[in-house]
Amino acid sequence: MLSVLAVTVPVFLIIGAGYLAVWRKVFTQGQVDGLMVFTQRFAIPCLLFLAMTRLDLSQGFDGRLLVTYYSGSLVCFAAGILGTLFWLKRGAEDAVAIGFAAMFANTVLLGIPIAERAYGADSLAPNFTIIAFHAAFCYFVGISAMEAVRAGGSGLLGGMKTVARKMSTNSLMIGVALGLLVNLTGLPLPAPFLEAVALIAGAALPAALFGLGGVLVQYKPEGDARGIVLCCGVALILHPAWAWGMGTLLGLGQGPFRAAVLTAAMAPGVNSYLFAAMHGRAVRISASSVLIGTAVSVASVSGWLLLL
């Protein structure tokens, strides 16, 4: 157990340091927002770019891995919707927002550093395979569902157009796409350029974890407590449990199996709040689920790592 805590606790200590720095006004919210702009628009895209250029496409894109993880995402989305409709007794639009929060795991800011510390940098190819599709898949599902339940919504076609527009300007997706382009074409890149990109990428995860802690200060634990329990329970327990069962059924190898379960075990990501705010539905529950889910995942992620 101590070896597991040695993997997870340092990651959450960095998040806690960011939280304390903003809470005690050592950093202003504006300074942390600037740090997150650097990580989200520059450093993490550089990290994903390098990862995609080095990814062994003949082994990394395993269809069973994607089915294992993303079938769980759909199950969590459905569970969040059904729980909201029949347990919380809230409307369909709130149900979609809560379902999205239950589905959208923090695959990058939490998933990558924990997996790297647990199994080493050489183990991350399956994690990056999941990440390559994550934002596009979740936003497509969430926006399409929201448009479908809204009177006069543009439905599936409108959801596809909205997702395409958002993804075409998303820095993380641009980093993934450019890295895959270099990988597929074999385009040689100058060594000084690669070294500069690697230097920026090296700052990505610690800066992003610190910034995540600072961002969480503005998310207050308020709203329907049952909604927060529903969202966090689905995200932290149901998703990794489903990935475990599906990965076992499909006969995933050890590396992809670990990646699927551990990535599924991550807390709801900040995009959960952004999606809710964009549609003006279940905003407090989504924001609180990001904050509380991140805090609770210190224990839950450690538990899944111990099982793995």
Tab-separated table of C-alpha atoms in Angstrom, residues 133-275:
chain	number	residue	atom	x	y	z
A	133	PHE	CA	-10.209	10.339	-29.153
A	134	HIS	CA	-11.362	11.466	-25.727
A	135	ALA	CA	-12.457	15.090	-26.098
A	136	ALA	CA	-13.979	14.609	-29.550
A	137	PHE	CA	-15.907	11.503	-28.486
A	138	CYS	CA	-17.271	12.945	-25.231
A	139	TYR	CA	-18.231	16.313	-26.718
A	140	PHE	CA	-19.895	14.641	-29.686
A	141	VAL	CA	-21.973	12.415	-27.412
A	142	GLY	CA	-22.778	15.206	-24.945
A	143	ILE	CA	-23.638	17.948	-27.436
A	144	SER	CA	-25.656	15.606	-29.647
A	145	ALA	CA	-27.690	14.435	-26.657
A	146	MET	CA	-28.240	17.981	-25.400
A	147	GLU	CA	-29.417	19.160	-28.808
A	148	ALA	CA	-31.685	16.137	-29.130
A	149	VAL	CA	-33.532	16.845	-25.860
A	150	ARG	CA	-33.912	20.568	-26.468
A	151	ALA	CA	-37.009	21.679	-28.325
A	152	GLY	CA	-35.947	22.841	-31.757
A	153	GLY	CA	-32.449	21.485	-31.250
A	154	SER	CA	-30.330	20.702	-34.284
A	155	GLY	CA	-29.921	17.088	-33.174
A	156	LEU	CA	-27.206	14.786	-34.411
A	157	LEU	CA	-26.154	16.920	-37.403
A	158	GLY	CA	-25.946	20.021	-35.265
A	159	GLY	CA	-23.918	18.125	-32.666
A	160	MET	CA	-21.484	16.941	-35.321
A	161	LYS	CA	-20.996	20.465	-36.662
A	162	THR	CA	-20.472	21.896	-33.179
A	163	VAL	CA	-17.949	19.210	-32.254
A	164	ALA	CA	-16.061	19.654	-35.537
A	165	ARG	CA	-15.866	23.399	-34.954
A	166	LYS	CA	-14.685	23.033	-31.351
A	167	MET	CA	-12.132	20.328	-32.119
A	168	SER	CA	-10.634	22.197	-35.090
A	169	THR	CA	-9.604	25.036	-32.773
A	170	ASN	CA	-8.747	22.931	-29.717
A	171	SER	CA	-5.014	23.117	-28.974
A	172	LEU	CA	-4.868	19.615	-27.525
A	173	MET	CA	-6.489	18.100	-30.607
A	174	ILE	CA	-4.204	20.129	-32.872
A	175	GLY	CA	-1.178	18.712	-31.027
A	176	VAL	CA	-2.537	15.172	-31.433
A	177	ALA	CA	-3.352	15.693	-35.122
A	178	LEU	CA	0.034	17.189	-35.995
A	179	GLY	CA	1.852	14.424	-34.120
A	180	LEU	CA	-0.107	11.744	-35.980
A	181	LEU	CA	0.610	13.523	-39.282
A	182	VAL	CA	4.359	13.430	-38.610
A	183	ASN	CA	4.098	9.798	-37.516
A	184	LEU	CA	2.188	8.691	-40.602
A	185	THR	CA	4.283	10.637	-43.128
A	186	GLY	CA	7.672	10.013	-41.527
A	187	LEU	CA	8.444	13.709	-41.903
A	188	PRO	CA	11.930	14.400	-40.502
A	189	LEU	CA	12.036	17.227	-37.967
A	190	PRO	CA	15.145	19.248	-37.066
A	191	ALA	CA	16.778	18.182	-33.810
A	192	PRO	CA	16.786	21.731	-32.325
A	193	PHE	CA	13.038	21.965	-32.960
A	194	LEU	CA	12.357	18.633	-31.251
A	195	GLU	CA	14.560	19.611	-28.303
A	196	ALA	CA	12.689	22.902	-27.885
A	197	VAL	CA	9.328	21.105	-28.004
A	198	ALA	CA	10.600	18.561	-25.466
A	199	LEU	CA	11.692	21.348	-23.090
A	200	ILE	CA	8.225	22.906	-23.194
A	201	ALA	CA	6.576	19.495	-22.824
A	202	GLY	CA	8.693	18.799	-19.738
A	203	ALA	CA	6.969	21.685	-17.959
A	204	ALA	CA	3.479	20.546	-18.919
A	205	LEU	CA	2.418	18.136	-16.186
A	206	PRO	CA	3.812	19.777	-13.022
A	207	ALA	CA	2.602	23.208	-14.140
A	208	ALA	CA	-0.808	21.826	-15.122
A	209	LEU	CA	-1.238	19.987	-11.812
A	210	PHE	CA	-0.343	23.127	-9.854
A	211	GLY	CA	-2.686	25.168	-12.027
A	212	LEU	CA	-5.488	22.625	-11.629
A	213	GLY	CA	-5.276	23.057	-7.861
A	214	GLY	CA	-5.532	26.818	-8.270
A	215	VAL	CA	-8.518	26.537	-10.585
A	216	LEU	CA	-10.365	24.285	-8.113
A	217	VAL	CA	-10.493	27.111	-5.545
A	218	GLN	CA	-13.323	28.743	-7.473
A	219	TYR	CA	-15.430	25.545	-7.431
A	220	LYS	CA	-17.390	25.524	-4.191
A	221	PRO	CA	-18.839	22.272	-2.792
A	222	GLU	CA	-22.446	23.313	-3.236
A	223	GLY	CA	-25.560	22.070	-4.976
A	224	ASP	CA	-27.527	18.843	-4.705
A	225	ALA	CA	-25.389	16.482	-2.595
A	226	ARG	CA	-27.068	13.468	-4.164
A	227	GLY	CA	-26.130	14.746	-7.610
A	228	ILE	CA	-22.494	15.069	-6.585
A	229	VAL	CA	-22.545	11.556	-5.101
A	230	LEU	CA	-24.131	10.212	-8.289
A	231	CYS	CA	-21.591	11.870	-10.560
A	232	CYS	CA	-18.526	10.954	-8.497
A	233	GLY	CA	-19.731	7.416	-7.839
A	234	VAL	CA	-20.269	6.722	-11.530
A	235	ALA	CA	-16.951	8.292	-12.520
A	236	LEU	CA	-14.742	6.808	-9.797
A	237	ILE	CA	-16.317	3.363	-9.367
A	238	LEU	CA	-18.546	2.346	-12.275
A	239	HIS	CA	-16.230	3.431	-15.102
A	240	PRO	CA	-13.074	1.599	-13.924
A	241	ALA	CA	-15.136	-1.431	-12.862
A	242	TRP	CA	-16.687	-1.601	-16.336
A	243	ALA	CA	-13.251	-1.214	-17.957
A	244	TRP	CA	-11.934	-4.026	-15.769
A	245	GLY	CA	-14.751	-6.370	-16.766
A	246	MET	CA	-14.726	-5.471	-20.451
A	247	GLY	CA	-10.923	-5.619	-20.661
A	248	THR	CA	-10.993	-9.074	-19.092
A	249	LEU	CA	-13.737	-10.219	-21.475
A	250	LEU	CA	-11.848	-8.965	-24.547
A	251	GLY	CA	-8.507	-10.369	-23.395
A	252	LEU	CA	-6.571	-7.104	-23.292
A	253	GLY	CA	-2.848	-7.398	-22.651
A	254	GLN	CA	-1.451	-6.181	-19.353
A	255	GLY	CA	-0.357	-2.733	-20.572
A	256	PRO	CA	-3.601	-1.754	-22.340
A	257	PHE	CA	-5.647	-3.272	-19.508
A	258	ARG	CA	-3.867	-1.149	-16.920
A	259	ALA	CA	-4.223	1.959	-19.082
A	260	ALA	CA	-7.959	1.436	-19.613
A	261	VAL	CA	-8.768	0.806	-15.950
A	262	LEU	CA	-6.519	3.507	-14.532
A	263	THR	CA	-7.647	6.157	-17.027
A	264	ALA	CA	-11.282	5.260	-16.353
A	265	ALA	CA	-10.643	5.710	-12.610
A	266	MET	CA	-9.772	9.403	-12.930
A	267	ALA	CA	-11.989	12.113	-11.447
A	268	PRO	CA	-14.268	14.261	-13.651
A	269	GLY	CA	-12.241	16.785	-15.649
A	270	VAL	CA	-12.662	20.560	-15.768
A	271	ASN	CA	-14.421	20.173	-19.129
A	272	SER	CA	-17.358	18.751	-17.153
A	273	TYR	CA	-17.898	22.198	-15.646
A	274	LEU	CA	-17.275	23.954	-18.970
A	275	PHE	CA	-19.915	21.800	-20.699
